[in-house]
């Protein structure tokens, strides 16, 4: 009996020691585990009242929740042109820009003439920003060919919208000298149409655009179409354009209207390594519900269309993810 008690006692002591050793190993393992290194990711979006800003906030949230160590922050900026310059200066890591602006920057043309940003790269294109050619039905303008002698608001000087207006007009054989050109932002253009100070306004933005919606509550709005043949010729010359249809009912339009569009895209520079590019792109496209909840413009964002209208070289990591089935 005494021998049995001694054996039992010995086994209890041994079990306690083993358990104690095991617990110590777990504790040490936890102590030795290192947290993921912090990775600061600054995102340049746009004005707080625009589309880019809420989407930038959503991207920051997605990266913080899905990339180990990510510390992403969204900041309000002057949008596309300003964002390219922020990327160039190394002040941000990811930027929302229009794909035409990206093309100009990478190739040193238009507003980036003699200021080429050769190391610009893309992560993905997101959604179309339509070049809406707005007039009032009472103007009688039905084609870009009717612009001769008319007062045309072509966008702010040096803006992407102004380049869009010039390129579309040129595709129809219309030069600035043929018209009375005014350099107005889309908000100013809508106000000028409302007040009867211009005949046509170019507005590059996702539709429906609030300024045009407001205009349509007081006037019968019309969009001047860009026919397929002209759009095809433009796309051949400028690869960043795509075709889009503004649906009937938008701005109380009686029928669909064909327009051309550029695309909102996410851009980086070659400073973003392949792994980070892959992780960022994967995180975003694996959490599109969060992006779509941020703004209705993101409703059309999808992985299959993420390279449509890509106007610059893709980041190697982004390309790897987007090519995966």
Coordinates of C-alpha atoms in Angstrom, one line a residue:
X1 CA 0.0 0.0 0.0
X2 CA 2.8 2.4 0.9
X3 CA 4.6 1.5 -2.3
X4 CA 1.4 2.3 -4.3
X5 CA 1.1 5.7 -2.5
X6 CA 4.7 6.5 -3.2
X7 CA 4.3 5.6 -7.0
X8 CA 1.1 7.7 -7.2
X9 CA 2.8 10.7 -5.4
X10 CA 5.8 10.4 -7.8
X11 CA 3.6 10.5 -10.8
X12 CA 1.7 13.5 -9.5
X13 CA 4.9 15.4 -8.9
X14 CA 6.2 14.5 -12.4
X15 CA 2.9 15.6 -14.1
X16 CA 3.1 18.9 -12.2
X17 CA 6.7 19.5 -13.4
X18 CA 5.8 18.6 -17.0
X19 CA 2.8 20.8 -16.9
X20 CA 4.8 23.6 -15.4
X21 CA 7.5 23.2 -18.1
X22 CA 4.8 23.2 -20.9
X23 CA 3.2 26.3 -19.5
X24 CA 6.6 28.0 -19.4
X25 CA 7.3 27.2 -23.0
X26 CA 4.0 28.8 -24.1
X27 CA 4.7 31.9 -22.0
X28 CA 8.1 32.2 -23.5
X29 CA 6.8 31.7 -27.0
X30 CA 4.3 34.5 -26.5
X31 CA 7.0 36.7 -25.1
X32 CA 9.3 36.0 -28.1
X33 CA 6.6 36.6 -30.8
X34 CA 7.3 39.9 -32.4
X35 CA 4.4 42.1 -33.7
X36 CA 4.5 42.8 -37.5
X37 CA 6.6 45.8 -38.3
X38 CA 4.5 49.0 -38.8
X39 CA 4.1 49.9 -42.4
X40 CA 3.0 53.5 -42.9
X41 CA 0.8 54.0 -46.0
X42 CA -0.3 57.6 -46.8
X43 CA -3.2 57.8 -49.2
X44 CA -3.9 61.0 -51.3
X45 CA -7.6 61.2 -52.2
X46 CA -9.4 64.5 -53.0
X47 CA -11.7 67.2 -51.5
X48 CA -13.9 66.2 -48.6
X49 CA -17.0 66.8 -50.6
X50 CA -16.0 64.7 -53.6
X51 CA -15.9 61.0 -54.5
X52 CA -12.2 60.3 -53.9
X53 CA -12.2 61.3 -50.2
X54 CA -14.7 58.7 -48.8
X55 CA -13.2 56.1 -51.0
X56 CA -9.7 56.9 -49.7
X57 CA -11.0 56.5 -46.2
X58 CA -12.5 53.1 -47.1
X59 CA -9.1 52.0 -48.6
X60 CA -7.3 53.1 -45.5
X61 CA -9.8 51.1 -43.3
X62 CA -9.4 48.0 -45.5
X63 CA -5.6 48.1 -45.4
X64 CA -5.5 48.7 -41.6
X65 CA -7.7 45.7 -41.0
X66 CA -6.2 43.3 -43.6
X67 CA -2.5 43.9 -43.8
X68 CA -0.4 43.1 -40.7
X69 CA 1.3 46.2 -39.3
X70 CA -0.4 48.5 -41.7
X71 CA -0.9 52.1 -40.5
X72 CA -2.8 53.7 -43.4
X73 CA -4.1 57.2 -43.4
X74 CA -6.3 59.1 -45.9
X75 CA -5.7 62.8 -46.6
X76 CA -7.7 65.4 -48.4
X77 CA -6.0 66.9 -51.4
X78 CA -6.5 68.9 -54.6
X79 CA -7.1 65.6 -56.4
X80 CA -5.5 64.2 -59.6
X81 CA -2.8 66.7 -60.6
X82 CA -1.9 67.5 -57.0
X83 CA -1.8 63.8 -56.2
X84 CA 0.7 63.0 -58.9
X85 CA 3.0 65.7 -57.5
X86 CA 2.6 64.3 -54.0
X87 CA 3.6 60.9 -55.3
X88 CA 6.5 62.4 -57.1
X89 CA 7.7 64.2 -54.0
X90 CA 7.4 61.0 -52.0
X91 CA 4.9 62.5 -49.6
X92 CA 2.2 59.8 -50.2
X93 CA 2.3 56.2 -51.2
X94 CA -1.0 55.7 -53.0
X95 CA -3.0 58.2 -54.9
X96 CA -6.4 58.5 -56.5
X97 CA -6.0 60.0 -60.0
X98 CA -7.7 60.0 -63.3
X99 CA -6.1 57.6 -65.8
X100 CA -5.7 60.4 -68.4
X101 CA -3.7 62.5 -65.8
X102 CA -1.6 59.5 -65.1
X103 CA -0.9 59.1 -68.8
X104 CA 0.1 62.7 -69.2
X105 CA 2.4 62.5 -66.2
X106 CA 4.1 59.3 -67.2
X107 CA 4.6 60.6 -70.8
X108 CA 5.4 64.2 -69.9
X109 CA 2.6 65.8 -71.9
X110 CA -0.2 68.3 -71.4
X111 CA 0.1 69.9 -67.9
X112 CA 3.2 67.7 -67.2
X113 CA 5.1 68.8 -70.3
X114 CA 8.8 69.0 -69.2
X115 CA 7.7 67.6 -65.8
X116 CA 7.6 63.9 -66.6
X117 CA 7.0 61.4 -63.7
X118 CA 8.7 58.4 -65.3
X119 CA 8.4 56.1 -62.2
X120 CA 4.6 56.3 -61.9
X121 CA 2.8 52.9 -61.7
X122 CA -0.7 51.7 -61.4
X123 CA -2.4 49.4 -59.0
X124 CA -5.9 49.2 -60.6
X125 CA -8.6 51.2 -62.4
X126 CA -11.8 51.6 -60.4
X127 CA -14.8 53.3 -62.1
X128 CA -15.5 55.6 -65.1
X129 CA -15.5 59.4 -64.7
X130 CA -17.6 60.5 -67.6
X131 CA -16.8 63.5 -69.8
X132 CA -20.4 64.9 -69.7
X133 CA -21.1 67.6 -72.4
X134 CA -23.9 69.5 -70.9
X135 CA -26.2 72.0 -72.5
X136 CA -29.8 73.1 -72.2
X137 CA -32.4 71.6 -74.6
X138 CA -33.5 75.1 -75.6
X139 CA -30.0 75.9 -76.9
X140 CA -30.7 73.7 -79.9
X141 CA -27.1 72.2 -79.8
X142 CA -27.3 68.6 -80.8
X143 CA -23.7 67.9 -81.9
X144 CA -20.2 69.0 -81.1
X145 CA -20.2 70.2 -84.7
X146 CA -22.7 72.9 -83.6
X147 CA -20.1 74.5 -81.2
X148 CA -18.9 77.1 -83.8
X149 CA -19.5 80.6 -82.4
X150 CA -20.9 79.2 -79.2
X151 CA -19.8 80.0 -75.6
X152 CA -18.1 76.8 -74.3
X153 CA -17.0 76.2 -70.7
X154 CA -14.1 73.8 -71.1
X155 CA -13.0 73.3 -67.5
X156 CA -10.5 75.1 -65.3
X157 CA -7.2 76.1 -67.1
X158 CA -4.7 73.3 -67.0
X159 CA -7.2 70.8 -65.7
X160 CA -7.9 67.3 -67.0
X161 CA -11.4 68.4 -68.0
X162 CA -9.9 71.1 -70.2
X163 CA -7.8 68.5 -71.9
X164 CA -10.8 66.3 -72.4
X165 CA -12.8 69.2 -73.9
X166 CA -10.0 70.1 -76.3
X167 CA -9.5 66.5 -77.5
X168 CA -13.2 65.8 -78.0
X169 CA -13.7 69.1 -79.9
X170 CA -10.6 68.3 -82.1
X171 CA -12.0 64.9 -82.9
X172 CA -14.9 66.8 -84.5
X173 CA -12.7 69.3 -86.3
X174 CA -13.5 72.1 -83.8
X175 CA -10.8 74.4 -82.6
X176 CA -10.9 76.8 -79.6
X177 CA -10.6 79.7 -82.1
X178 CA -14.0 78.6 -83.6
X179 CA -15.7 79.2 -80.2
X180 CA -15.9 81.6 -77.3
X181 CA -14.0 79.5 -74.7
X182 CA -14.4 80.0 -71.0
X183 CA -12.2 78.3 -68.4
X184 CA -14.6 77.3 -65.7
X185 CA -14.7 74.5 -63.1
X186 CA -17.7 72.1 -63.4
X187 CA -19.5 73.9 -60.6
X188 CA -18.9 77.3 -62.3
X189 CA -20.0 75.8 -65.6
X190 CA -23.3 74.5 -64.2
X191 CA -23.9 78.0 -62.6
X192 CA -23.1 79.7 -65.9
X193 CA -25.5 77.4 -67.8
X194 CA -28.2 78.2 -65.3
X195 CA -27.6 81.9 -65.7
X196 CA -27.5 81.8 -69.4
X197 CA -23.8 82.9 -69.6
X198 CA -22.5 79.8 -71.5
X199 CA -24.1 77.5 -74.1
X200 CA -22.2 74.3 -73.2
X201 CA -20.2 73.0 -70.2
X202 CA -17.8 70.1 -70.0
X203 CA -18.0 68.2 -66.7
X204 CA -15.7 65.2 -66.0
X205 CA -17.1 63.3 -63.1
X206 CA -19.0 60.2 -62.1
X207 CA -22.7 60.5 -62.9
X208 CA -25.1 61.6 -61.7
X209 CA -23.2 64.8 -60.8
X210 CA -24.8 66.9 -58.1
X211 CA -24.3 70.2 -59.9
X212 CA -26.0 68.9 -63.1
X213 CA -28.8 67.3 -61.1
X214 CA -29.5 70.6 -59.4
X215 CA -29.5 72.3 -62.8
X216 CA -32.0 69.8 -64.1
X217 CA -34.5 70.7 -61.4
X218 CA -34.8 74.2 -63.0
X219 CA -34.0 73.6 -66.6
X220 CA -34.4 70.9 -69.3
X221 CA -30.9 69.5 -69.5
X222 CA -29.5 67.8 -72.6
X223 CA -26.2 66.0 -73.1
X224 CA -24.3 66.4 -76.4
X225 CA -23.4 62.8 -77.6
X226 CA -20.1 61.4 -78.8
X227 CA -20.9 58.9 -81.5
X228 CA -19.2 55.5 -81.6
X229 CA -17.1 56.2 -84.7
X230 CA -15.6 59.4 -83.0
X231 CA -15.2 57.6 -79.7
X232 CA -13.3 54.7 -81.4
X233 CA -11.0 57.1 -83.1
X234 CA -10.3 58.9 -79.9
X235 CA -9.6 55.6 -78.0
X236 CA -7.1 54.7 -80.7
X237 CA -5.3 58.0 -80.3
X238 CA -5.7 58.3 -76.5
X239 CA -5.8 54.8 -74.9
X240 CA -7.1 56.1 -71.6
X241 CA -10.6 56.8 -72.9
X242 CA -13.5 54.3 -72.7
X243 CA -17.0 54.4 -74.0
X244 CA -19.9 54.9 -71.6
X245 CA -23.7 55.4 -71.8
X246 CA -25.5 57.9 -69.5
X247 CA -28.8 56.2 -68.9
X248 CA -32.2 57.7 -69.7
X249 CA -33.8 59.2 -66.6
X250 CA -30.5 60.7 -65.4
X251 CA -31.0 64.4 -65.2
X252 CA -34.5 63.6 -66.6
X253 CA -33.0 62.7 -70.0
X254 CA -35.6 61.1 -72.2
X255 CA -33.1 58.6 -73.7
X256 CA -29.7 57.1 -73.3
X257 CA -26.8 59.3 -74.4
X258 CA -23.3 58.1 -75.5
X259 CA -20.3 59.8 -74.0
X260 CA -16.6 59.0 -73.4
X261 CA -15.1 58.5 -70.0
X262 CA -11.7 58.4 -68.3
X263 CA -11.2 56.2 -65.3
X264 CA -10.5 56.8 -61.6
X265 CA -7.4 54.8 -60.7
X266 CA -5.1 54.0 -57.9
X267 CA -1.5 55.0 -58.6
X268 CA 1.9 54.5 -56.8
X269 CA 5.5 54.9 -57.8
X270 CA 8.2 52.3 -58.3
X271 CA 9.1 52.8 -54.6
X272 CA 6.3 50.4 -53.7
X273 CA 7.8 46.9 -53.8
X274 CA 6.1 43.9 -55.4
X275 CA 4.9 42.3 -52.1
X276 CA 3.3 45.5 -50.8
X277 CA 1.7 46.1 -54.2
X278 CA 0.3 42.5 -54.1
X279 CA -0.9 42.8 -50.5
X280 CA -2.6 46.2 -51.0
X281 CA -4.4 45.2 -54.2
X282 CA -5.5 41.8 -52.8
X283 CA -6.8 43.5 -49.6
X284 CA -8.9 46.1 -51.6
X285 CA -10.4 43.6 -54.1
X286 CA -11.1 41.1 -51.3
X287 CA -13.1 43.7 -49.4
X288 CA -15.1 45.5 -52.2
X289 CA -18.2 45.6 -50.0
X290 CA -16.5 48.1 -47.8
X291 CA -15.5 50.2 -50.8
X292 CA -19.0 50.1 -52.3
X293 CA -20.5 51.1 -48.9
X294 CA -18.3 54.3 -49.0
X295 CA -19.7 55.8 -52.2
X296 CA -22.1 54.6 -54.9
X297 CA -19.5 55.4 -57.6
X298 CA -17.7 52.2 -56.5
X299 CA -20.7 50.0 -57.3
X300 CA -19.0 49.0 -60.7
X301 CA -15.6 48.3 -59.2
X302 CA -14.6 44.7 -59.9
X303 CA -11.4 42.6 -60.3
X304 CA -12.2 41.6 -64.0
X305 CA -12.3 45.3 -65.0
X306 CA -9.4 46.4 -62.9
X307 CA -7.0 46.7 -65.9
X308 CA -9.6 48.4 -68.2
X309 CA -8.2 51.7 -69.3
X310 CA -4.9 51.2 -67.4
X311 CA -2.8 53.9 -69.0
X312 CA 0.6 53.4 -67.3
X313 CA 2.8 50.5 -66.2
X314 CA 1.3 48.2 -63.6
X315 CA 3.0 47.6 -60.3
X316 CA 4.4 44.0 -60.5
X317 CA 2.6 42.9 -57.3
X318 CA -0.7 44.3 -58.5
X319 CA -0.3 42.7 -61.9
X320 CA 0.4 39.4 -60.2
X321 CA -2.8 39.5 -58.1
X322 CA -5.0 40.8 -61.0
X323 CA -3.8 38.0 -63.2
X324 CA -4.7 35.3 -60.7
X325 CA -7.9 33.4 -61.3

